GROMACS .gro file of C-alpha atoms in nm:
model
  147
    1UNK     CA    1  28.829   7.412   6.894
    2UNK     CA    2  28.956   7.087   7.044
    3UNK     CA    3  29.243   7.093   7.293
    4UNK     CA    4  29.419   6.810   7.475
    5UNK     CA    5  29.584   6.901   7.803
    6UNK     CA    6  29.685   6.757   8.138
    7UNK     CA    7  29.410   6.692   8.389
    8UNK     CA    8  29.354   6.965   8.649
    9UNK     CA    9  29.165   6.923   8.975
   10UNK     CA   10  28.893   7.154   8.841
   11UNK     CA   11  28.819   6.883   8.577
   12UNK     CA   12  28.729   6.625   8.841
   13UNK     CA   13  28.351   6.667   8.826
   14UNK     CA   14  28.343   6.638   8.447
   15UNK     CA   15  28.582   6.343   8.445
   16UNK     CA   16  28.370   6.172   8.711
   17UNK     CA   17  28.065   6.203   8.488
   18UNK     CA   18  28.260   6.059   8.194
   19UNK     CA   19  28.387   5.766   8.402
   20UNK     CA   20  28.033   5.699   8.524
   21UNK     CA   21  27.907   5.689   8.165
   22UNK     CA   22  28.188   5.450   8.069
   23UNK     CA   23  28.113   5.219   8.360
   24UNK     CA   24  27.741   5.221   8.285
   25UNK     CA   25  27.818   5.131   7.922
   26UNK     CA   26  28.052   4.847   8.023
   27UNK     CA   27  27.798   4.716   8.275
   28UNK     CA   28  27.531   4.714   8.006
   29UNK     CA   29  27.755   4.498   7.783
   30UNK     CA   30  27.854   4.258   8.062
   31UNK     CA   31  27.674   3.925   7.998
   32UNK     CA   32  27.760   3.804   8.350
   33UNK     CA   33  27.629   4.122   8.516
   34UNK     CA   34  27.937   4.154   8.737
   35UNK     CA   35  28.008   4.521   8.668
   36UNK     CA   36  27.851   4.779   8.895
   37UNK     CA   37  27.652   5.062   8.740
   38UNK     CA   38  27.453   5.367   8.841
   39UNK     CA   39  27.483   5.465   9.207
   40UNK     CA   40  27.637   5.125   9.295
   41UNK     CA   41  27.952   5.235   9.110
   42UNK     CA   42  28.131   5.503   9.310
   43UNK     CA   43  28.265   5.707   9.019
   44UNK     CA   44  28.409   5.988   9.233
   45UNK     CA   45  28.603   5.735   9.443
   46UNK     CA   46  28.728   5.568   9.125
   47UNK     CA   47  28.849   5.903   8.987
   48UNK     CA   48  29.031   5.966   9.316
   49UNK     CA   49  29.193   5.624   9.269
   50UNK     CA   50  29.301   5.719   8.914
   51UNK     CA   51  29.444   6.050   9.031
   52UNK     CA   52  29.635   5.881   9.314
   53UNK     CA   53  29.762   5.594   9.102
   54UNK     CA   54  29.882   5.817   8.818
   55UNK     CA   55  30.065   6.033   9.073
   56UNK     CA   56  30.234   5.731   9.235
   57UNK     CA   57  30.319   5.536   8.919
   58UNK     CA   58  30.477   5.792   8.688
   59UNK     CA   59  30.148   5.829   8.508
   60UNK     CA   60  29.931   6.108   8.383
   61UNK     CA   61  29.575   6.196   8.297
   62UNK     CA   62  29.477   6.404   7.996
   63UNK     CA   63  29.145   6.564   7.911
   64UNK     CA   64  28.999   6.664   7.577
   65UNK     CA   65  28.814   6.996   7.584
   66UNK     CA   66  28.600   7.165   7.325
   67UNK     CA   67  28.445   7.507   7.379
   68UNK     CA   68  28.531   7.490   7.749
   69UNK     CA   69  28.366   7.151   7.804
   70UNK     CA   70  28.554   6.833   7.902
   71UNK     CA   71  28.447   6.576   7.642
   72UNK     CA   72  28.703   6.301   7.695
   73UNK     CA   73  28.977   6.175   7.920
   74UNK     CA   74  29.252   5.916   7.938
   75UNK     CA   75  29.463   5.793   8.227
   76UNK     CA   76  29.773   5.579   8.220
   77UNK     CA   77  30.064   5.464   8.433
   78UNK     CA   78  30.419   5.341   8.375
   79UNK     CA   79  30.496   4.999   8.519
   80UNK     CA   80  30.817   4.802   8.546
   81UNK     CA   81  30.737   4.439   8.478
   82UNK     CA   82  31.008   4.225   8.637
   83UNK     CA   83  31.198   3.957   8.452
   84UNK     CA   84  31.094   3.599   8.509
   85UNK     CA   85  31.217   3.262   8.386
   86UNK     CA   86  31.088   3.329   8.034
   87UNK     CA   87  31.105   3.704   7.977
   88UNK     CA   88  31.326   4.007   8.033
   89UNK     CA   89  31.221   4.302   8.244
   90UNK     CA   90  31.013   4.558   8.054
   91UNK     CA   91  30.893   4.909   8.114
   92UNK     CA   92  30.531   4.926   8.007
   93UNK     CA   93  30.284   5.204   7.962
   94UNK     CA   94  29.938   5.093   8.069
   95UNK     CA   95  29.618   5.263   7.960
   96UNK     CA   96  29.385   5.249   8.258
   97UNK     CA   97  29.083   5.428   8.116
   98UNK     CA   98  28.986   5.610   7.799
   99UNK     CA   99  28.644   5.763   7.747
  100UNK     CA  100  28.493   6.013   7.506
  101UNK     CA  101  28.139   6.150   7.543
  102UNK     CA  102  27.910   5.956   7.308
  103UNK     CA  103  27.812   6.265   7.109
  104UNK     CA  104  28.181   6.333   7.033
  105UNK     CA  105  28.282   5.978   6.940
  106UNK     CA  106  28.406   5.892   6.590
  107UNK     CA  107  28.567   6.237   6.557
  108UNK     CA  108  28.930   6.133   6.623
  109UNK     CA  109  28.921   6.259   6.983
  110UNK     CA  110  29.004   5.919   7.130
  111UNK     CA  111  29.293   5.887   6.886
  112UNK     CA  112  29.426   6.229   6.989
  113UNK     CA  113  29.405   6.131   7.357
  114UNK     CA  114  29.594   5.809   7.275
  115UNK     CA  115  29.864   6.004   7.091
  116UNK     CA  116  29.914   6.230   7.394
  117UNK     CA  117  29.944   5.926   7.621
  118UNK     CA  118  30.177   5.747   7.381
  119UNK     CA  119  30.405   6.052   7.385
  120UNK     CA  120  30.407   6.043   7.766
  121UNK     CA  121  30.502   5.674   7.754
  122UNK     CA  122  30.768   5.730   7.487
  123UNK     CA  123  30.922   6.014   7.689
  124UNK     CA  124  30.955   5.764   7.976
  125UNK     CA  125  31.122   5.500   7.756
  126UNK     CA  126  30.837   5.248   7.771
  127UNK     CA  127  30.891   4.930   7.571
  128UNK     CA  128  30.520   4.858   7.522
  129UNK     CA  129  30.180   5.013   7.558
  130UNK     CA  130  29.928   4.780   7.720
  131UNK     CA  131  29.553   4.815   7.712
  132UNK     CA  132  29.308   4.605   7.907
  133UNK     CA  133  28.970   4.578   7.745
  134UNK     CA  134  28.685   4.348   7.837
  135UNK     CA  135  28.627   4.077   7.579
  136UNK     CA  136  28.268   4.175   7.511
  137UNK     CA  137  28.348   4.543   7.444
  138UNK     CA  138  28.375   4.502   7.066
  139UNK     CA  139  28.372   4.876   6.988
  140UNK     CA  140  28.669   4.933   7.218
  141UNK     CA  141  28.858   4.642   7.061
  142UNK     CA  142  28.802   4.789   6.716
  143UNK     CA  143  28.918   5.133   6.834
  144UNK     CA  144  29.240   5.005   6.992
  145UNK     CA  145  29.322   4.790   6.689
  146UNK     CA  146  29.315   5.105   6.472
  147UNK     CA  147  29.543   5.297   6.707
   0.00000   0.00000   0.00000
């Protein structure tokens, strides 16, 4: 049975593997070949960065588990975007990363992770949810448009 819960330190190894698979996928799509992949991408260091940043910026990480196995994760932070000459200050939720193991994709797991993150952002009075997605990642664009 699927469960969505907050990230625990014991999830780090599984989340690192998921982040590595995401980075390898993005690197494969990159027509400019600017994204690191394989051992050139330091996935464990990146996960440490996510953990640190979510702790510092009112964020959170969630994992999706099924039958004791971590099959997906999402990380996000809350940012205050200052006012400028054209816009008012906003409080934004920012999705940093979302990944679901390929064999579990298209089973609503990503959507359930997004709903958990959106609740976190709503509880913190965010005005917007922002997602950054590389232009050539068409599957991710389609996913986020449905959410």
